[in-house]
CSV table of C-alpha atoms and ligand atoms in Angstrom, one decimal:
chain,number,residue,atom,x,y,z
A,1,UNK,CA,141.5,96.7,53.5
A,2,UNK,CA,140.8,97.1,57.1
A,3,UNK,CA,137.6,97.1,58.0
A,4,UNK,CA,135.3,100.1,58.5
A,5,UNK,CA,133.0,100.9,60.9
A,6,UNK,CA,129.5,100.9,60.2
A,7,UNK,CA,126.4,102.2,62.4
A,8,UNK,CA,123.1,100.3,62.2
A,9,UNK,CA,119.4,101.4,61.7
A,10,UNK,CA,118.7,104.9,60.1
A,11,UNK,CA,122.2,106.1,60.6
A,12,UNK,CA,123.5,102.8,59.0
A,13,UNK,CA,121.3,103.3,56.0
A,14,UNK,CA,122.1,107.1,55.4
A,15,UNK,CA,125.9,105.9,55.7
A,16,UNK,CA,125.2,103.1,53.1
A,17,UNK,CA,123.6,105.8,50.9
A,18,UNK,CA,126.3,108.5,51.3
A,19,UNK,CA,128.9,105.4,50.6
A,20,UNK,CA,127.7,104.5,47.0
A,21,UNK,CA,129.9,106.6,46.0
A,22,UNK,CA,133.6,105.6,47.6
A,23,UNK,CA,136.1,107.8,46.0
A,24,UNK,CA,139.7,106.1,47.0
A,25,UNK,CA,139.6,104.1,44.9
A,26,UNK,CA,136.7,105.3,42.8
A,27,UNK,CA,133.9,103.2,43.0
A,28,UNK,CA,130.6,104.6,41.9
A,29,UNK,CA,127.8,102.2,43.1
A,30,UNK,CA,124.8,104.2,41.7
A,31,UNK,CA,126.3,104.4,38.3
A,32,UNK,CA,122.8,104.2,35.7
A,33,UNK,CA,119.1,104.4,37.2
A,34,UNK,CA,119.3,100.4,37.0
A,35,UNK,CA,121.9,100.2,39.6
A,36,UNK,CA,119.7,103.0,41.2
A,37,UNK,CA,116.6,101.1,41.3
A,38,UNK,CA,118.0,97.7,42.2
A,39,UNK,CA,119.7,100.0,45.4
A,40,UNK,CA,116.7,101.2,46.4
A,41,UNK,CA,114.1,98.3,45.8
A,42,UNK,CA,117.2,96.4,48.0
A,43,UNK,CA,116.5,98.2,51.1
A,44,UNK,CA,112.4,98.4,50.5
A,45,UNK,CA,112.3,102.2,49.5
A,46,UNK,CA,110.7,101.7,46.2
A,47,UNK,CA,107.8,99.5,44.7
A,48,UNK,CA,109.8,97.9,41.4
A,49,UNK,CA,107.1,98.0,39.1
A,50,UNK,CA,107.7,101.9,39.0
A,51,UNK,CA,110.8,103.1,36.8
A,52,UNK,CA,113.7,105.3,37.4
A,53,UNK,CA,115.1,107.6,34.9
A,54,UNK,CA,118.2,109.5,34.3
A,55,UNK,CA,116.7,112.5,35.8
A,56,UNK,CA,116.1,110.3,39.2
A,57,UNK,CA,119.8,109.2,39.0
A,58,UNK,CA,121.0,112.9,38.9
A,59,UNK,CA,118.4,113.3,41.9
A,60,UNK,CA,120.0,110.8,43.7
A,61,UNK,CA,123.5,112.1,43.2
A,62,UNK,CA,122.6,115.4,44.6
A,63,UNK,CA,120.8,114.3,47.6
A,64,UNK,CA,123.6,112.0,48.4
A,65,UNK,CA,126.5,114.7,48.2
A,66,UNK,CA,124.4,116.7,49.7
A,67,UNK,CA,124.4,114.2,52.7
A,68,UNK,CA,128.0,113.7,52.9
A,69,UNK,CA,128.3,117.7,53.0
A,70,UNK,CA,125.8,117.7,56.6
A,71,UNK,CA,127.6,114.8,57.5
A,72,UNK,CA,130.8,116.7,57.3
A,73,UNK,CA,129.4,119.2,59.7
A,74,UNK,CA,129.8,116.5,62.5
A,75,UNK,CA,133.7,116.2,61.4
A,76,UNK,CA,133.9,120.3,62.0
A,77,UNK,CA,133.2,120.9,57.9
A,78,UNK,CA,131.1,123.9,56.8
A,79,UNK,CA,127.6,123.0,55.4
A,80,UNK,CA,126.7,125.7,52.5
A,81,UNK,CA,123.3,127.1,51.6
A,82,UNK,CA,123.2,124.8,48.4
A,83,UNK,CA,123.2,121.6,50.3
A,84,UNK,CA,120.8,122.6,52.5
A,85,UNK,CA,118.5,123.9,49.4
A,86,UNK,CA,119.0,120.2,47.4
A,87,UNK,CA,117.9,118.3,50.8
A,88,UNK,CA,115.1,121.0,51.6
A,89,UNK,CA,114.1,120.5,47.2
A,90,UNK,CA,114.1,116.6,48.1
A,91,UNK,CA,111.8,116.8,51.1
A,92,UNK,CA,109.5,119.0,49.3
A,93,UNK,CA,109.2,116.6,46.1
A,94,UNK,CA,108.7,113.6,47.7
A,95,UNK,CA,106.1,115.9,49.8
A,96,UNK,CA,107.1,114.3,53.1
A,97,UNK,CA,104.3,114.4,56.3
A,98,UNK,CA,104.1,113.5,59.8
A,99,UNK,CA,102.2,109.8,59.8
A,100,UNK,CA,101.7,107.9,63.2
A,101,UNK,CA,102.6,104.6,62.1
A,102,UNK,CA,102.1,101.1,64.0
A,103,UNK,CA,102.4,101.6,67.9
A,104,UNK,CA,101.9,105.0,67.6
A,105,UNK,CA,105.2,106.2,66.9
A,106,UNK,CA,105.6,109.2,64.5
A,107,UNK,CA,107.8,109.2,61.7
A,108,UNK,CA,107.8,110.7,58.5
A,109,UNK,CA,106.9,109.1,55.2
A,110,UNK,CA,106.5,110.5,51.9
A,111,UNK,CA,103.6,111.1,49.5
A,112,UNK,CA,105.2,110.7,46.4
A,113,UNK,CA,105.8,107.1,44.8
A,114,UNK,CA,108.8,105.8,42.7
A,115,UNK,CA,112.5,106.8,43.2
A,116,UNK,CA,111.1,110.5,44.2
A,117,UNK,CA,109.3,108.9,47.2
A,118,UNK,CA,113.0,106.3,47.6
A,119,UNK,CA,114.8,109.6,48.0
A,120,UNK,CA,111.9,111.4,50.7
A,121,UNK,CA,112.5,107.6,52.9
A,122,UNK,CA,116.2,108.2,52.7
A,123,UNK,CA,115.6,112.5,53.7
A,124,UNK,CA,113.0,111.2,56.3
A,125,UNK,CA,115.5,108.6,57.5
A,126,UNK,CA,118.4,111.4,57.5
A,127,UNK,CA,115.8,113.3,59.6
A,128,UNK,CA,115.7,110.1,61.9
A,129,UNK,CA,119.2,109.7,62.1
A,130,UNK,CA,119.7,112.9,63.4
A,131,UNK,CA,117.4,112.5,66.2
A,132,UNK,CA,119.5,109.6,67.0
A,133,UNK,CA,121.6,110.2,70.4
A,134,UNK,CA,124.5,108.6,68.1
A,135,UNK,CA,124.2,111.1,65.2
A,136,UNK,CA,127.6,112.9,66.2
A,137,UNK,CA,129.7,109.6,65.7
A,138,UNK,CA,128.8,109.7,62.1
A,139,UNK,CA,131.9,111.6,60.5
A,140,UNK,CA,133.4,112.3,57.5
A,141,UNK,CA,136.9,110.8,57.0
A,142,UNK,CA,139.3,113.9,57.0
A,143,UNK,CA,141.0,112.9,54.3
A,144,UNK,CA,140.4,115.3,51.8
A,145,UNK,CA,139.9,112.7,48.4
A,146,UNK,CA,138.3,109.9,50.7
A,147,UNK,CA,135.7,111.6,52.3
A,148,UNK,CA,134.0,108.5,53.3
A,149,UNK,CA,131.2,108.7,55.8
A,150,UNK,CA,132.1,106.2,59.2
A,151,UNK,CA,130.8,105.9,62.5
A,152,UNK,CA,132.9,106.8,65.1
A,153,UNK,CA,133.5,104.3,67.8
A,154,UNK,CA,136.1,105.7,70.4
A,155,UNK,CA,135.3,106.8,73.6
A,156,UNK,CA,136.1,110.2,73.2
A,157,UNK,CA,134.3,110.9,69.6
A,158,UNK,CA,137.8,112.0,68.6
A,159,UNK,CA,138.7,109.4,65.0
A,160,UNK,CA,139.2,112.0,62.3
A,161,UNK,CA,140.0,108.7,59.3
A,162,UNK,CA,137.5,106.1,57.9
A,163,UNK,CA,140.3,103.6,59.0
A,164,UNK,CA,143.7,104.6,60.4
A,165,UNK,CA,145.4,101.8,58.3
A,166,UNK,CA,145.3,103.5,55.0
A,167,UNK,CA,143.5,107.1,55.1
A,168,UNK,CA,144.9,108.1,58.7
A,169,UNK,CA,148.6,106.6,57.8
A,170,UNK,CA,148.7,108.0,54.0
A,171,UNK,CA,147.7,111.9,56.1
A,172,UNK,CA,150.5,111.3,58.2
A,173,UNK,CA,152.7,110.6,56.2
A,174,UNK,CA,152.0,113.6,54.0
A,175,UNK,CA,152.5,115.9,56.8
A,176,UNK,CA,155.5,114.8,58.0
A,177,UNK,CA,156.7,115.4,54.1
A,178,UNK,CA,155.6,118.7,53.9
A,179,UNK,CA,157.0,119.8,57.4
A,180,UNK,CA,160.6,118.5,55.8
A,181,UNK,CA,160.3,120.5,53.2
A,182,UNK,CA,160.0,123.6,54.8
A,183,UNK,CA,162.4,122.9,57.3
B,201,ZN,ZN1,139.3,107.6,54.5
């Protein structure tokens, strides 16, 4: 596959989050609160000797759509109420705060421990990432059953695919059927 493009820092790890879940062709990363865990403890979110249950998994799930459905905002999508409610839920779990951290600089960290607080890092880095002059560039791929979250690189913020080699050519080439059939 050709390769796709990736952002770095707190937009890179949101994308990573949001792309645990690839759906052409379906791969679920976060498939059982081990996978989860293992995910999380990865990217220092959560202390391992805490567990994560079923209940965190489902958690995680949410949050993530959730994610990809703001994301999708940046690609002209409309965000509904109920994605905005999961992410608002999330924040208020993990009972994020303002915390001046080392150097002075203000970020937000959460109060709650386990894979709770994992998912108030990944809201607070969302937050972040959003903040980020770069924030726009993070899309949604326009094809409707990829939906993969990539960082647009051109000049003109204008790449609608994840990769123009298999989403943006398999779009195309649907169009161009359906115009011949109405023709
Ligand atoms: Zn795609």
């Amino acid at each position: 596959m050709a390769e796709r493009e990736t952002a770095t820092g707190e937009l890179g790890l949101v994308q990573a989050f949001v792309n645990t879940l690839d759906m052409v062709p379906r791969n679920e990363e976060l498939k059982d609160p081990n996978t989860l865990k293992a995910w999380l403890v990865a990217r220092d979110l959560m202390d391992p000797s805490q567990a994560v249950e079923e209940a965190d998994l489902r958690h995680a799930h949410a949050v993530r759509e959730a994610m990809r459905a703001v994301i999708g905002g940046n690609s002209g999508s409309r965000i509904y109420p109920v994605e905005l409610a999961t992410l608002n839920e999330a924040a208020s779990a993990s009972r994020l705060r303002m915390r001046f951290g080392p150097g002075g600089k203000a970020r937000l960290e959460p109060e709650a421990s386990g894979a709770v607080g994992a998912i108030g890092r990944l809201v607070a880095s969302f937050y972040s990432a959003m903040q980020d002059g770069n924030w726009e560039r993070l899309k949604l791929c326009s094809s409707d059953e990829c939906r993969w979250a990539f960082y647009d690189r051109s000049k003109n913020h204008s790449s609608r695919w994840c990769t123009m080699a298999s989403c943006g050519n398999r779009e195309k080439a649907r169009r161009f059927r359906k115009q011949h059939k109405h023709a």
